[in-house]
């Protein structure tokens, strides 16, 4: 095992916090540096965490925590906008103990993980937006926009899609690829649908892709993908005065309860654009490394964003636990992760392409979707994503 290393973690979201907990479990000293103030904890919609991510949390003592925050989402029903059912499938299989995919509010997941990190004695510093960093031979020096600095043995960039650590490692790093979709969603109240709780309903609509799931308490959680060819600016996304009406017009042409659900939603999430990274050429130096969305953001259509970040965190901690030096540990980490995450990004892109079909493309899409689901392959092409398991106790060589 490496001697205890002080790890500076840029980013206190899901990836950064789980990385800190995993490093703490292996005897290292993680310090989280979060760009936002603590009051930013309510940011985000909801996510469905796949079983491979939940399994990776088990050795850290976090699987029960996450299950306590969310609800079971074991199945998915898919249909076309005209009401034709395409499939009724298991949503990502299950673990040996019966655990299935969990749907949870992102903010509640973040708060639960943060509080657990603090309970374990992990330091979190807020308002620390990374400005720059440089290697110092046997360590790294990070400076922040507030003028402060910190020294450590390595710097881990868990700072998301617009990662500063990524551009410090490689100033020529590519920008994220825009996937021509906007995302939105919300939580509808006071609405009673006949749907079975925990079954995700997804509709390839004539104009929009829409998904909803009934919470065990009766509320309805939903999201929508709105095709948009041109990448929006922050100013474009800030204009939401007609957003509810625009959604209703796009959904009204389909035979679903979507319009009713949107009308019953008090607050609709402000839209955000979709991005992914087909490949980020450089993940690391001797003392710096990127993980999660900073290294391999994937389209939400993969259903694996959070799970990939968890797998990264656990794998990196194992490497730093078992590989004799930090530079070698970071190299081994990349070797264990790159091929897998790039395959997941590619699968997410394929899954998402059908959501952005135009009027003509929609007709072709519906024809091929109908044929595809009538002749499902014996092997689920998405199975490689959720069947992956990490053996925490196995030594990394």
Coordinates of N, CA and C in Angstrom, one line a residue, residues 33-254:
X33 N -12.6 20.3 -2.2 CA -12.6 21.8 -2.5 C -13.8 22.0 -3.4
X34 N -14.9 22.6 -2.9 CA -16.1 22.8 -3.6 C -16.2 24.2 -4.1
X35 N -16.5 24.4 -5.4 CA -16.5 25.8 -5.9 C -17.7 26.6 -5.3
X36 N -18.8 26.0 -5.1 CA -20.0 26.7 -4.7 C -20.1 26.7 -3.1
X37 N -20.9 27.6 -2.7 CA -21.2 27.7 -1.2 C -22.1 26.5 -0.9
X38 N -22.2 26.2 0.4 CA -23.0 25.1 0.9 C -24.4 25.3 0.5
X39 N -24.9 26.5 0.3 CA -26.3 26.8 -0.1 C -26.7 26.3 -1.5
X40 N -25.7 25.8 -2.3 CA -26.0 25.4 -3.6 C -26.5 23.9 -3.6
X41 N -26.7 23.4 -2.4 CA -27.0 21.9 -2.3 C -28.3 21.5 -2.9
X42 N -29.2 22.4 -3.2 CA -30.5 22.0 -3.8 C -30.5 21.9 -5.3
X43 N -29.3 22.0 -6.0 CA -29.2 22.1 -7.4 C -29.4 20.7 -8.0
X44 N -30.2 20.6 -9.1 CA -30.3 19.3 -9.8 C -31.7 18.7 -9.7
X45 N -31.9 17.8 -10.7 CA -33.2 17.1 -10.8 C -33.2 15.7 -10.1
X46 N -33.5 14.7 -10.8 CA -33.4 13.4 -10.2 C -32.6 12.5 -11.2
X47 N -32.2 11.3 -10.7 CA -31.5 10.4 -11.5 C -31.8 9.0 -11.1
X48 N -31.6 8.0 -12.0 CA -31.8 6.6 -11.7 C -30.4 6.0 -11.7
X49 N -30.1 5.4 -10.5 CA -28.7 4.8 -10.3 C -28.8 3.3 -10.6
X50 N -28.0 2.9 -11.6 CA -28.0 1.5 -12.0 C -27.3 0.6 -11.0
X51 N -27.6 -0.7 -11.1 CA -27.1 -1.6 -10.1 C -25.6 -1.8 -10.1
X52 N -24.9 -1.5 -11.2 CA -23.4 -1.6 -11.1 C -22.9 -0.5 -10.2
X53 N -23.5 0.6 -10.2 CA -23.1 1.7 -9.3 C -23.4 1.4 -7.9
X54 N -24.6 0.8 -7.6 CA -25.0 0.5 -6.3 C -24.1 -0.6 -5.7
X55 N -23.7 -1.6 -6.6 CA -22.9 -2.7 -6.1 C -21.5 -2.1 -5.7
X56 N -21.0 -1.1 -6.5 CA -19.7 -0.6 -6.2 C -19.7 0.2 -4.8
X57 N -20.9 0.7 -4.4 CA -21.0 1.4 -3.2 C -21.0 0.5 -1.9
X58 N -21.3 -0.8 -2.2 CA -21.4 -1.7 -1.0 C -20.2 -1.8 -0.1
X59 N -19.0 -2.0 -0.6 CA -17.9 -2.1 0.3 C -17.6 -0.8 1.1
X60 N -18.1 0.4 0.6 CA -17.9 1.6 1.3 C -19.0 1.9 2.3
X61 N -19.9 1.0 2.4 CA -21.0 1.1 3.4 C -22.0 2.2 3.0
X62 N -22.2 2.4 1.7 CA -23.0 3.5 1.2 C -24.3 3.0 0.4
X63 N -24.3 1.7 0.1 CA -25.5 1.2 -0.7 C -26.8 1.4 0.1
X64 N -26.8 1.0 1.4 CA -28.0 1.2 2.2 C -28.4 2.6 2.3
X65 N -27.4 3.5 2.4 CA -27.7 5.0 2.5 C -28.5 5.4 1.2
X66 N -28.0 5.0 0.1 CA -28.6 5.4 -1.2 C -30.0 4.8 -1.3
X67 N -30.1 3.5 -1.0 CA -31.4 2.9 -1.1 C -32.4 3.6 -0.1
X68 N -32.0 4.1 1.0 CA -32.9 4.7 1.9 C -33.4 6.1 1.4
X69 N -32.6 6.7 0.4 CA -33.0 8.0 -0.1 C -33.9 7.8 -1.3
X70 N -33.8 6.7 -2.0 CA -34.6 6.6 -3.3 C -35.7 5.5 -3.2
X71 N -36.1 5.1 -4.4 CA -37.1 4.1 -4.5 C -36.8 3.1 -5.6
X72 N -37.3 1.9 -5.5 CA -37.0 0.9 -6.5 C -37.6 1.2 -7.8
X73 N -36.8 1.0 -8.9 CA -37.2 1.3 -10.2 C -36.8 0.1 -11.1
X74 N -37.6 -1.1 -10.9 CA -37.1 -2.3 -11.5 C -37.4 -2.5 -13.0
X75 N -38.4 -1.8 -13.5 CA -38.9 -2.1 -14.9 C -39.1 -0.8 -15.7
X76 N -39.1 -1.0 -17.0 CA -39.3 0.1 -17.9 C -40.3 -0.3 -19.0
X77 N -41.3 0.5 -19.2 CA -42.2 0.3 -20.3 C -42.0 1.4 -21.4
X78 N -41.9 1.0 -22.6 CA -41.6 1.9 -23.7 C -42.7 1.9 -24.7
X79 N -43.1 3.0 -25.3 CA -44.1 3.1 -26.2 C -43.9 4.2 -27.2
X80 N -44.6 4.3 -28.3 CA -44.6 5.3 -29.3 C -45.7 6.4 -28.9
X81 N -45.5 7.5 -29.5 CA -46.5 8.6 -29.2 C -47.9 8.3 -29.6
X82 N -48.1 7.4 -30.5 CA -49.5 7.0 -30.9 C -50.1 6.0 -29.9
X83 N -49.4 5.6 -28.9 CA -49.9 4.7 -27.9 C -49.5 3.3 -28.0
X84 N -48.8 2.9 -29.2 CA -48.4 1.6 -29.4 C -47.3 1.2 -28.4
X85 N -47.5 0.1 -27.7 CA -46.4 -0.4 -26.7 C -45.3 -1.0 -27.5
X86 N -44.1 -0.7 -27.1 CA -42.9 -1.3 -27.7 C -42.3 -2.4 -26.8
X87 N -42.3 -2.2 -25.5 CA -41.6 -3.2 -24.7 C -41.9 -3.0 -23.2
X88 N -41.9 -4.1 -22.5 CA -41.9 -4.1 -21.0 C -40.7 -4.9 -20.5
X89 N -39.7 -4.2 -20.0 CA -38.4 -4.8 -19.8 C -37.9 -4.5 -18.4
X90 N -37.0 -5.4 -17.9 CA -36.3 -5.1 -16.7 C -35.4 -3.9 -16.9
X91 N -35.3 -3.0 -15.9 CA -34.5 -1.8 -16.0 C -33.1 -2.1 -15.4
X92 N -32.2 -2.8 -16.1 CA -30.9 -2.9 -15.7 C -30.6 -4.1 -14.7
X93 N -31.5 -5.1 -14.7 CA -31.2 -6.3 -13.9 C -31.2 -6.0 -12.4
X94 N -30.7 -7.0 -11.7 CA -30.7 -6.8 -10.2 C -29.4 -7.5 -9.6
X95 N -29.1 -7.1 -8.4 CA -28.0 -7.8 -7.7 C -28.4 -9.1 -7.0
X96 N -27.4 -9.8 -6.6 CA -27.8 -11.1 -5.9 C -28.7 -11.0 -4.7
X97 N -28.6 -9.8 -4.0 CA -29.5 -9.6 -2.9 C -30.8 -9.0 -3.2
X98 N -31.1 -8.9 -4.5 CA -32.4 -8.4 -5.0 C -32.5 -6.9 -5.2
X99 N -31.4 -6.2 -5.0 CA -31.3 -4.8 -5.2 C -31.5 -4.5 -6.7
X100 N -32.4 -3.5 -7.0 CA -32.6 -3.1 -8.4 C -32.3 -1.6 -8.5
X101 N -32.4 -1.1 -9.7 CA -32.1 0.4 -9.9 C -32.9 1.2 -8.9
X102 N -32.3 2.3 -8.5 CA -32.9 3.2 -7.6 C -33.0 4.6 -8.2
X103 N -34.2 5.2 -8.0 CA -34.4 6.6 -8.5 C -34.4 7.5 -7.3
X104 N -33.6 8.6 -7.4 CA -33.4 9.5 -6.2 C -33.2 10.9 -6.7
X105 N -33.6 11.8 -5.8 CA -33.4 13.2 -6.1 C -31.9 13.5 -6.0
X106 N -31.3 14.2 -7.0 CA -29.9 14.4 -7.0 C -29.5 15.2 -5.8
X107 N -30.3 16.2 -5.4 CA -29.9 17.0 -4.2 C -29.9 16.2 -2.9
X108 N -30.9 15.3 -2.8 CA -30.9 14.4 -1.6 C -29.7 13.5 -1.6
X109 N -29.4 13.0 -2.7 CA -28.2 12.1 -2.8 C -26.9 12.8 -2.4
X110 N -26.8 14.1 -3.0 CA -25.6 14.9 -2.6 C -25.6 15.2 -1.2
X111 N -26.7 15.6 -0.6 CA -26.7 15.9 0.9 C -26.4 14.7 1.7
X112 N -27.0 13.6 1.4 CA -26.7 12.4 2.1 C -25.3 11.9 2.1
X113 N -24.7 12.0 0.9 CA -23.3 11.6 0.8 C -22.4 12.6 1.5
X114 N -22.7 13.9 1.3 CA -21.9 15.0 2.0 C -21.9 14.8 3.5
X115 N -23.1 14.6 4.1 CA -23.2 14.4 5.5 C -22.5 13.2 6.0
X116 N -22.5 12.1 5.2 CA -21.8 10.9 5.6 C -20.3 11.2 5.5
X117 N -19.8 11.9 4.5 CA -18.4 12.3 4.4 C -18.0 13.0 5.7
X118 N -18.7 14.0 6.1 CA -18.4 14.8 7.3 C -18.4 13.9 8.5
X119 N -19.4 13.0 8.6 CA -19.5 12.1 9.8 C -18.2 11.3 9.9
X120 N -17.6 10.9 8.8 CA -16.4 10.1 8.8 C -15.1 11.0 9.0
X121 N -15.3 12.3 9.1 CA -14.2 13.1 9.4 C -13.5 13.7 8.2
X122 N -14.1 13.7 7.0 CA -13.5 14.2 5.8 C -13.8 15.7 5.7
X123 N -12.7 16.5 5.4 CA -12.8 17.9 5.4 C -13.4 18.4 4.0
X124 N -14.4 19.3 4.1 CA -14.9 19.9 2.9 C -14.8 21.4 3.0
X125 N -14.1 22.0 2.0 CA -13.9 23.5 2.0 C -14.8 24.1 0.9
X126 N -15.7 25.0 1.2 CA -16.6 25.6 0.3 C -16.1 26.9 -0.3
X127 N -16.7 27.3 -1.4 CA -16.3 28.6 -2.0 C -14.9 28.5 -2.6
X128 N -14.4 27.3 -2.9 CA -13.0 27.2 -3.4 C -13.0 26.7 -4.9
X129 N -13.2 27.7 -5.7 CA -13.2 27.5 -7.2 C -11.7 27.4 -7.7
X130 N -11.3 26.3 -8.3 CA -9.9 26.2 -8.7 C -9.6 27.2 -9.8
X131 N -8.4 27.8 -9.6 CA -7.9 28.7 -10.6 C -6.8 28.1 -11.4
X132 N -5.9 27.5 -10.7 CA -4.7 26.9 -11.4 C -4.1 25.8 -10.5
X133 N -3.2 25.0 -11.1 CA -2.5 24.0 -10.3 C -1.2 23.7 -11.0
X134 N -0.2 23.3 -10.2 CA 1.1 22.9 -10.9 C 1.7 21.8 -10.0
X135 N 2.4 20.9 -10.7 CA 3.2 19.9 -9.9 C 4.4 20.5 -9.3
X136 N 4.8 19.9 -8.2 CA 5.9 20.5 -7.4 C 7.0 19.4 -7.3
X137 N 7.0 18.4 -8.1 CA 8.0 17.3 -8.0 C 7.4 16.1 -7.3
X138 N 7.2 16.3 -6.0 CA 6.6 15.2 -5.2 C 5.2 15.5 -4.7
X139 N 4.6 16.5 -5.4 CA 3.3 16.9 -5.0 C 2.6 17.8 -6.0
X140 N 1.6 18.6 -5.5 CA 0.9 19.5 -6.3 C 0.5 20.7 -5.5
X141 N 0.5 21.9 -6.1 CA 0.1 23.1 -5.5 C -1.1 23.6 -6.3
X142 N -2.3 23.8 -5.6 CA -3.5 24.3 -6.2 C -3.8 25.7 -5.7
X143 N -4.2 26.6 -6.6 CA -4.6 27.9 -6.2 C -6.0 28.1 -6.5
X144 N -6.7 29.0 -5.8 CA -8.1 29.2 -5.9 C -8.5 30.6 -6.2
X145 N -9.6 30.9 -6.7 CA -10.0 32.2 -7.2 C -10.1 33.2 -6.0
X146 N -10.3 32.7 -4.8 CA -10.3 33.6 -3.6 C -9.0 34.0 -3.1
X147 N -7.9 33.5 -3.9 CA -6.5 33.9 -3.5 C -5.9 32.9 -2.6
X148 N -6.6 31.9 -2.1 CA -6.0 30.9 -1.2 C -5.3 29.8 -2.0
X149 N -4.6 28.9 -1.4 CA -3.9 27.8 -2.0 C -3.9 26.6 -1.1
X150 N -3.6 25.5 -1.7 CA -3.5 24.2 -0.9 C -2.4 23.3 -1.6
X151 N -1.7 22.6 -0.7 CA -0.7 21.6 -1.2 C -1.2 20.2 -0.9
X152 N -0.8 19.3 -1.8 CA -1.1 17.9 -1.5 C -0.2 17.0 -2.3
X153 N -0.5 15.7 -2.2 CA 0.3 14.7 -3.0 C -0.2 14.5 -4.4
X154 N -1.5 14.8 -4.6 CA -2.1 14.7 -5.9 C -3.4 15.5 -5.9
X155 N -3.8 15.9 -7.2 CA -5.1 16.6 -7.4 C -6.0 15.8 -8.2
X156 N -7.2 15.6 -7.8 CA -8.2 14.8 -8.5 C -9.3 15.8 -9.0
X157 N -9.5 15.8 -10.3 CA -10.5 16.7 -10.9 C -11.9 16.0 -11.0
X158 N -12.7 16.2 -10.0 CA -14.1 15.7 -10.1 C -15.0 16.9 -10.3
X159 N -14.6 17.8 -11.2 CA -15.2 19.1 -11.4 C -16.1 19.2 -12.6
X160 N -16.5 18.1 -13.1 CA -17.6 18.1 -14.0 C -17.3 18.4 -15.5
X161 N -18.4 18.7 -16.2 CA -18.3 18.9 -17.7 C -17.3 20.0 -18.1
X162 N -17.3 21.1 -17.3 CA -16.5 22.2 -17.6 C -15.2 22.2 -16.8
X163 N -14.7 21.1 -16.6 CA -13.5 20.8 -15.7 C -12.4 21.8 -15.9
X164 N -12.0 22.4 -14.8 CA -10.7 23.2 -14.9 C -9.5 22.3 -14.8
X165 N -9.6 21.3 -14.1 CA -8.5 20.3 -14.0 C -8.1 19.7 -15.3
X166 N -9.2 19.4 -16.1 CA -8.9 18.9 -17.4 C -8.1 19.8 -18.3
X167 N -8.4 21.1 -18.3 CA -7.6 22.0 -19.1 C -6.3 22.4 -18.5
X168 N -6.1 22.2 -17.2 CA -4.8 22.3 -16.6 C -3.9 21.2 -17.1
X169 N -4.4 20.0 -17.1 CA -3.7 18.8 -17.5 C -3.4 18.9 -19.0
X170 N -4.3 19.4 -19.8 CA -4.1 19.5 -21.2 C -4.8 20.7 -21.8
X171 N -4.1 21.8 -22.0 CA -4.7 23.0 -22.5 C -5.4 22.8 -23.8
X172 N -5.1 21.8 -24.6 CA -5.7 21.5 -25.8 C -6.8 20.5 -25.7
X173 N -7.3 20.2 -24.5 CA -8.3 19.2 -24.3 C -9.6 19.6 -25.1
X174 N -10.3 18.7 -25.7 CA -11.5 19.0 -26.5 C -12.6 19.5 -25.6
X175 N -13.5 20.3 -26.2 CA -14.7 20.7 -25.6 C -15.7 19.6 -25.6
X176 N -16.7 19.7 -24.7 CA -17.8 18.7 -24.7 C -18.5 18.8 -26.1
X177 N -19.0 17.6 -26.5 CA -19.8 17.5 -27.7 C -21.3 17.8 -27.4
X178 N -21.9 18.7 -28.1 CA -23.3 19.0 -27.9 C -24.1 17.9 -28.5
X179 N -25.0 17.3 -27.7 CA -26.0 16.4 -28.2 C -27.3 17.2 -28.4
X180 N -27.9 17.2 -29.6 CA -29.0 18.2 -29.9 C -30.3 17.9 -29.1
X181 N -30.2 18.0 -27.8 CA -31.4 17.9 -27.0 C -31.3 18.8 -25.8
X182 N -32.4 19.4 -25.4 CA -32.6 20.1 -24.1 C -33.2 19.1 -23.1
X183 N -32.9 19.3 -21.9 CA -33.5 18.5 -20.8 C -34.4 19.4 -19.9
X184 N -35.4 18.8 -19.4 CA -36.2 19.5 -18.3 C -37.0 18.4 -17.6
X185 N -37.7 18.8 -16.6 CA -38.5 17.8 -15.8 C -39.1 18.5 -14.6
X186 N -39.6 17.6 -13.7 CA -40.3 18.2 -12.5 C -40.9 17.1 -11.7
X187 N -41.6 17.5 -10.7 CA -42.3 16.6 -9.8 C -43.8 17.1 -9.7
X188 N -44.7 16.2 -10.2 CA -46.1 16.6 -10.2 C -46.7 16.1 -9.0
X189 N -47.6 16.9 -8.4 CA -48.3 16.6 -7.2 C -49.8 16.7 -7.4
X190 N -50.5 16.0 -6.5 CA -52.0 16.0 -6.6 C -52.6 15.3 -7.8
X191 N -51.8 14.4 -8.4 CA -52.2 13.7 -9.6 C -52.2 12.2 -9.3
X192 N -53.2 11.5 -9.6 CA -53.3 10.1 -9.4 C -53.4 9.3 -10.7
X193 N -52.3 8.7 -11.0 CA -52.2 7.8 -12.2 C -52.4 6.4 -11.8
X194 N -52.9 5.6 -12.7 CA -53.1 4.2 -12.5 C -51.8 3.3 -12.6
X195 N -50.7 4.0 -13.0 CA -49.5 3.3 -13.2 C -48.9 2.6 -11.9
X196 N -48.3 1.5 -12.1 CA -47.6 0.9 -10.9 C -46.4 1.7 -10.5
X197 N -46.3 2.0 -9.2 CA -45.2 2.8 -8.7 C -43.8 2.1 -9.0
X198 N -42.9 2.9 -9.4 CA -41.5 2.3 -9.7 C -41.3 1.8 -11.1
X199 N -42.3 1.9 -11.9 CA -42.2 1.4 -13.3 C -42.0 2.7 -14.2
X200 N -40.8 2.8 -14.8 CA -40.5 3.9 -15.7 C -41.2 3.8 -17.0
X201 N -42.0 4.8 -17.3 CA -42.7 4.8 -18.6 C -42.0 5.8 -19.5
X202 N -41.6 5.3 -20.7 CA -40.8 6.2 -21.7 C -41.6 6.2 -23.0
X203 N -41.7 7.4 -23.5 CA -42.5 7.6 -24.8 C -41.6 8.3 -25.8
X204 N -41.4 7.6 -27.0 CA -40.8 8.2 -28.1 C -41.9 9.0 -28.9
X205 N -42.1 10.2 -28.4 CA -43.3 11.0 -28.9 C -43.0 11.6 -30.3
X206 N -44.1 12.1 -30.9 CA -44.0 12.7 -32.2 C -43.1 13.9 -32.3
X207 N -43.0 14.6 -31.2 CA -42.2 15.8 -31.1 C -41.1 15.8 -30.0
X208 N -41.5 15.2 -28.9 CA -40.6 15.1 -27.7 C -40.5 13.7 -27.2
X209 N -39.4 13.4 -26.5 CA -39.2 12.2 -25.7 C -39.7 12.5 -24.3
X210 N -40.5 11.7 -23.7 CA -41.1 12.0 -22.4 C -41.0 10.7 -21.5
X211 N -40.6 10.9 -20.3 CA -40.6 9.7 -19.3 C -41.2 10.1 -18.0
X212 N -41.9 9.2 -17.4 CA -42.4 9.5 -16.0 C -42.4 8.2 -15.2
X213 N -42.4 8.4 -13.9 CA -42.5 7.3 -13.0 C -43.3 7.7 -11.8
X214 N -44.1 6.9 -11.3 CA -44.9 7.2 -10.1 C -44.1 6.8 -8.8
X215 N -43.9 7.8 -8.0 CA -43.3 7.5 -6.7 C -44.2 6.7 -5.8
X216 N -43.7 5.9 -4.9 CA -44.5 5.1 -3.9 C -45.5 6.0 -3.2
X217 N -45.2 7.3 -3.0 CA -46.2 8.2 -2.3 C -47.2 8.7 -3.2
X218 N -47.2 8.4 -4.5 CA -48.2 8.8 -5.4 C -47.8 10.0 -6.3
X219 N -46.8 10.7 -6.0 CA -46.3 11.8 -6.8 C -45.7 11.2 -8.1
X220 N -45.6 12.1 -9.1 CA -45.1 11.7 -10.4 C -43.8 12.5 -10.7
X221 N -42.8 11.7 -11.0 CA -41.5 12.3 -11.3 C -41.3 12.2 -12.9
X222 N -40.9 13.2 -13.5 CA -40.9 13.1 -15.0 C -39.7 13.9 -15.6
X223 N -39.3 13.6 -16.8 CA -38.4 14.4 -17.5 C -38.8 14.4 -19.0
X224 N -38.3 15.4 -19.7 CA -38.6 15.5 -21.2 C -37.3 15.9 -21.9
X225 N -37.1 15.4 -23.1 CA -36.0 15.8 -24.0 C -36.6 16.5 -25.2
X226 N -36.1 17.7 -25.3 CA -36.6 18.6 -26.4 C -35.6 18.8 -27.5
X227 N -35.8 18.3 -28.7 CA -34.8 18.4 -29.8 C -34.5 19.9 -30.0
X228 N -33.2 20.2 -30.2 CA -32.8 21.5 -30.5 C -31.4 21.4 -31.3
X229 N -31.4 21.7 -32.6 CA -30.2 21.5 -33.4 C -29.1 22.4 -33.0
X230 N -29.5 23.7 -32.7 CA -28.4 24.7 -32.4 C -28.1 24.7 -30.9
X231 N -26.8 24.7 -30.6 CA -26.4 24.7 -29.2 C -26.9 26.0 -28.5
X232 N -27.6 25.9 -27.4 CA -28.1 27.2 -26.8 C -27.1 27.9 -26.0
X233 N -27.2 29.2 -25.9 CA -26.3 29.9 -25.0 C -26.9 30.0 -23.6
X234 N -26.2 30.4 -22.6 CA -26.8 30.5 -21.3 C -28.0 31.5 -21.3
X235 N -27.9 32.5 -22.1 CA -29.0 33.5 -22.2 C -30.2 32.8 -22.8
X236 N -30.0 31.9 -23.8 CA -31.2 31.2 -24.4 C -31.9 30.4 -23.3
X237 N -31.1 29.7 -22.5 CA -31.6 28.8 -21.5 C -32.3 29.6 -20.4
X238 N -32.0 30.8 -20.2 CA -32.6 31.6 -19.1 C -34.0 32.1 -19.5
X239 N -34.3 32.1 -20.8 CA -35.6 32.6 -21.2 C -36.6 31.4 -21.1
X240 N -37.4 31.4 -20.0 CA -38.3 30.3 -19.8 C -39.8 30.8 -19.6
X241 N -40.1 32.0 -20.0 CA -41.4 32.5 -19.8 C -42.5 31.7 -20.5
X242 N -42.2 31.1 -21.6 CA -43.2 30.3 -22.3 C -42.8 28.8 -22.3
X243 N -41.9 28.4 -21.4 CA -41.4 27.0 -21.4 C -42.5 26.0 -21.1
X244 N -43.4 26.3 -20.2 CA -44.5 25.3 -19.9 C -45.4 25.2 -21.1
X245 N -45.8 26.3 -21.7 CA -46.7 26.2 -22.9 C -46.0 25.5 -24.0
X246 N -44.7 25.8 -24.2 CA -44.0 25.1 -25.3 C -44.0 23.6 -25.1
X247 N -43.8 23.2 -23.9 CA -43.8 21.7 -23.6 C -45.2 21.1 -23.9
X248 N -46.2 21.8 -23.4 CA -47.5 21.3 -23.6 C -47.9 21.2 -25.0
X249 N -47.5 22.1 -25.8 CA -47.8 22.1 -27.3 C -47.0 20.9 -27.9
X250 N -45.8 20.6 -27.5 CA -45.0 19.5 -28.0 C -45.6 18.2 -27.6
X251 N -46.2 18.1 -26.4 CA -46.6 16.8 -25.9 C -48.1 16.5 -26.2
X252 N -48.9 17.5 -26.6 CA -50.3 17.4 -26.8 C -50.6 16.5 -27.9
X253 N -49.7 16.2 -28.9 CA -50.0 15.4 -30.0 C -49.8 13.9 -29.7
X254 N -49.4 13.6 -28.5 CA -49.2 12.2 -28.2 C -50.3 11.6 -27.3

